[in-house]
PDB file of C-alpha atoms in Angstrom:
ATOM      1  CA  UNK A   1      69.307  23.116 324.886  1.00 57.00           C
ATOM      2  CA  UNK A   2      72.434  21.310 326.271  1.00 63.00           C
ATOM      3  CA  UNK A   3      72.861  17.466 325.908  1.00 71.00           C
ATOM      4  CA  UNK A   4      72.947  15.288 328.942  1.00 70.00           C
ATOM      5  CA  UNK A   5      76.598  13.601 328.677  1.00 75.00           C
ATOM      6  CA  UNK A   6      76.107  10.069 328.062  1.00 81.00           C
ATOM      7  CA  UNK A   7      77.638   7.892 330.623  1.00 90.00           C
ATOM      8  CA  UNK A   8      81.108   5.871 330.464  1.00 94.00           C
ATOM      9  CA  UNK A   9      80.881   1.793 329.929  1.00 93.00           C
ATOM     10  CA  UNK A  10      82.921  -0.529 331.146  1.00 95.00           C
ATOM     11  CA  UNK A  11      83.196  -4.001 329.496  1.00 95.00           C
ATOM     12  CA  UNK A  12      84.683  -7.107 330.541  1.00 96.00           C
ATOM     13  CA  UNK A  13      86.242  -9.665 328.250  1.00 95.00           C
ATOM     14  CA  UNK A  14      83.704 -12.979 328.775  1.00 95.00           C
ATOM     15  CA  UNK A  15      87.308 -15.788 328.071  1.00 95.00           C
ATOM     16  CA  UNK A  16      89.717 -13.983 330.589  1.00 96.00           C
ATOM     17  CA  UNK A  17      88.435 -10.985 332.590  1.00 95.00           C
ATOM     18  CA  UNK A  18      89.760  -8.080 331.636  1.00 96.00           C
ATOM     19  CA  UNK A  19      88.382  -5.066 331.650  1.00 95.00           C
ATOM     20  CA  UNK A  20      87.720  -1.609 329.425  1.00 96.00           C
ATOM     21  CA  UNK A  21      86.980   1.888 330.495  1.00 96.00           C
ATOM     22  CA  UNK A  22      85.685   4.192 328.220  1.00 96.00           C
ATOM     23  CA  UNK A  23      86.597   7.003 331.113  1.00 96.00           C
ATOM     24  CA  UNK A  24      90.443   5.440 330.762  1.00 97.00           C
ATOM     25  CA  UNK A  25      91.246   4.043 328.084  1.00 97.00           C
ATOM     26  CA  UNK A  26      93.995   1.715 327.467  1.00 95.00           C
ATOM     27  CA  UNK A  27      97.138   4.011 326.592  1.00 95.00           C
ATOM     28  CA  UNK A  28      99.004   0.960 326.249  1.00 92.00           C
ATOM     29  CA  UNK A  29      96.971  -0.133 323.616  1.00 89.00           C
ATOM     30  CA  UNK A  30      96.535   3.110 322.245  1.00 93.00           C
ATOM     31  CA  UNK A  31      93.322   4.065 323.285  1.00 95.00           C
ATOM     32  CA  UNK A  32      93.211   7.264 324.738  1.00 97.00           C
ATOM     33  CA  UNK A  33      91.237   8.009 327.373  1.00 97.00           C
ATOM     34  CA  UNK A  34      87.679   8.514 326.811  1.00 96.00           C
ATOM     35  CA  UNK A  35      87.756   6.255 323.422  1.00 97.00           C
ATOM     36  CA  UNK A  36      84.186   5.092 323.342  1.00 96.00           C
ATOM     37  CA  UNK A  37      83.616   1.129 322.848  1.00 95.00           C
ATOM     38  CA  UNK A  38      81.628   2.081 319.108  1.00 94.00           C
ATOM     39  CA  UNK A  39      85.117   4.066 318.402  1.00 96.00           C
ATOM     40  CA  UNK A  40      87.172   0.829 318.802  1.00 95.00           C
ATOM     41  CA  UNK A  41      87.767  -0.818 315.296  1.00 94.00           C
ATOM     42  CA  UNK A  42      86.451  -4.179 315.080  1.00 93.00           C
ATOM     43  CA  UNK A  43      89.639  -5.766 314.407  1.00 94.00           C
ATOM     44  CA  UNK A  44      91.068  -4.604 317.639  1.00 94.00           C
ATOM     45  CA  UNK A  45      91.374  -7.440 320.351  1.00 95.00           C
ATOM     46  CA  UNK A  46      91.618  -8.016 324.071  1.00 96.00           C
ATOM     47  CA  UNK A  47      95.522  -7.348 325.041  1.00 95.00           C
ATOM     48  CA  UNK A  48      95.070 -10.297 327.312  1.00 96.00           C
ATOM     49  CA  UNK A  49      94.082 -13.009 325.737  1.00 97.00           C
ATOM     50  CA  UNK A  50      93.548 -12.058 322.017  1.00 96.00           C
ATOM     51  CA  UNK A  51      89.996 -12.615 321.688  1.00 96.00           C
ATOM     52  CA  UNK A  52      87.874 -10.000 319.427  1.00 95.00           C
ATOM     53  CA  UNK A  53      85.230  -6.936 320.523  1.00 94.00           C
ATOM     54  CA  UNK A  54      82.393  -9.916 320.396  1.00 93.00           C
ATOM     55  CA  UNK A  55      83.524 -11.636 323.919  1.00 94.00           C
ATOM     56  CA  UNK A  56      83.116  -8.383 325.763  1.00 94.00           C
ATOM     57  CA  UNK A  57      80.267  -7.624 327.412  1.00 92.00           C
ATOM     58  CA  UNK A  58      78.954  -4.481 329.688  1.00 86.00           C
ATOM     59  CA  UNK A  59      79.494  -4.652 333.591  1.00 84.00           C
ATOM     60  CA  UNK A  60      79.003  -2.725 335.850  1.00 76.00           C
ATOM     61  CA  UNK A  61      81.959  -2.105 338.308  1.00 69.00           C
TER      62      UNK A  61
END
């Protein structure tokens, strides 16, 4: 029995509106794409305004 593929998020930072794709990544960042939100270490924080994982939340785009 195969597993149904679980579907890509995208999250938005809540302070200044950027956004994540699990399906791209953030190479700059070093996220590769496909890096799933749960794979992102907690310490990591949004590129554009330096808030942590807590001020995202899921959108859908």
């Amino acid at each position: 029995m195969l597993d149904t593929p679980v579907a890509y998020k995208t999250l938005m930072c809540l302070v200044c509106g950027w956004i994540y794709s699990e399906k791209d990544g953030e190479p700059d960042e070093g996220l590769a794409p496909g890096t799933r939100w749960d794979d992102i270490p907690d310490s990591w924080v949004c590129p554009e305004c330096g808030v942590g994982k807590i001020d995202f939340t899921m959108v859908e785009i």
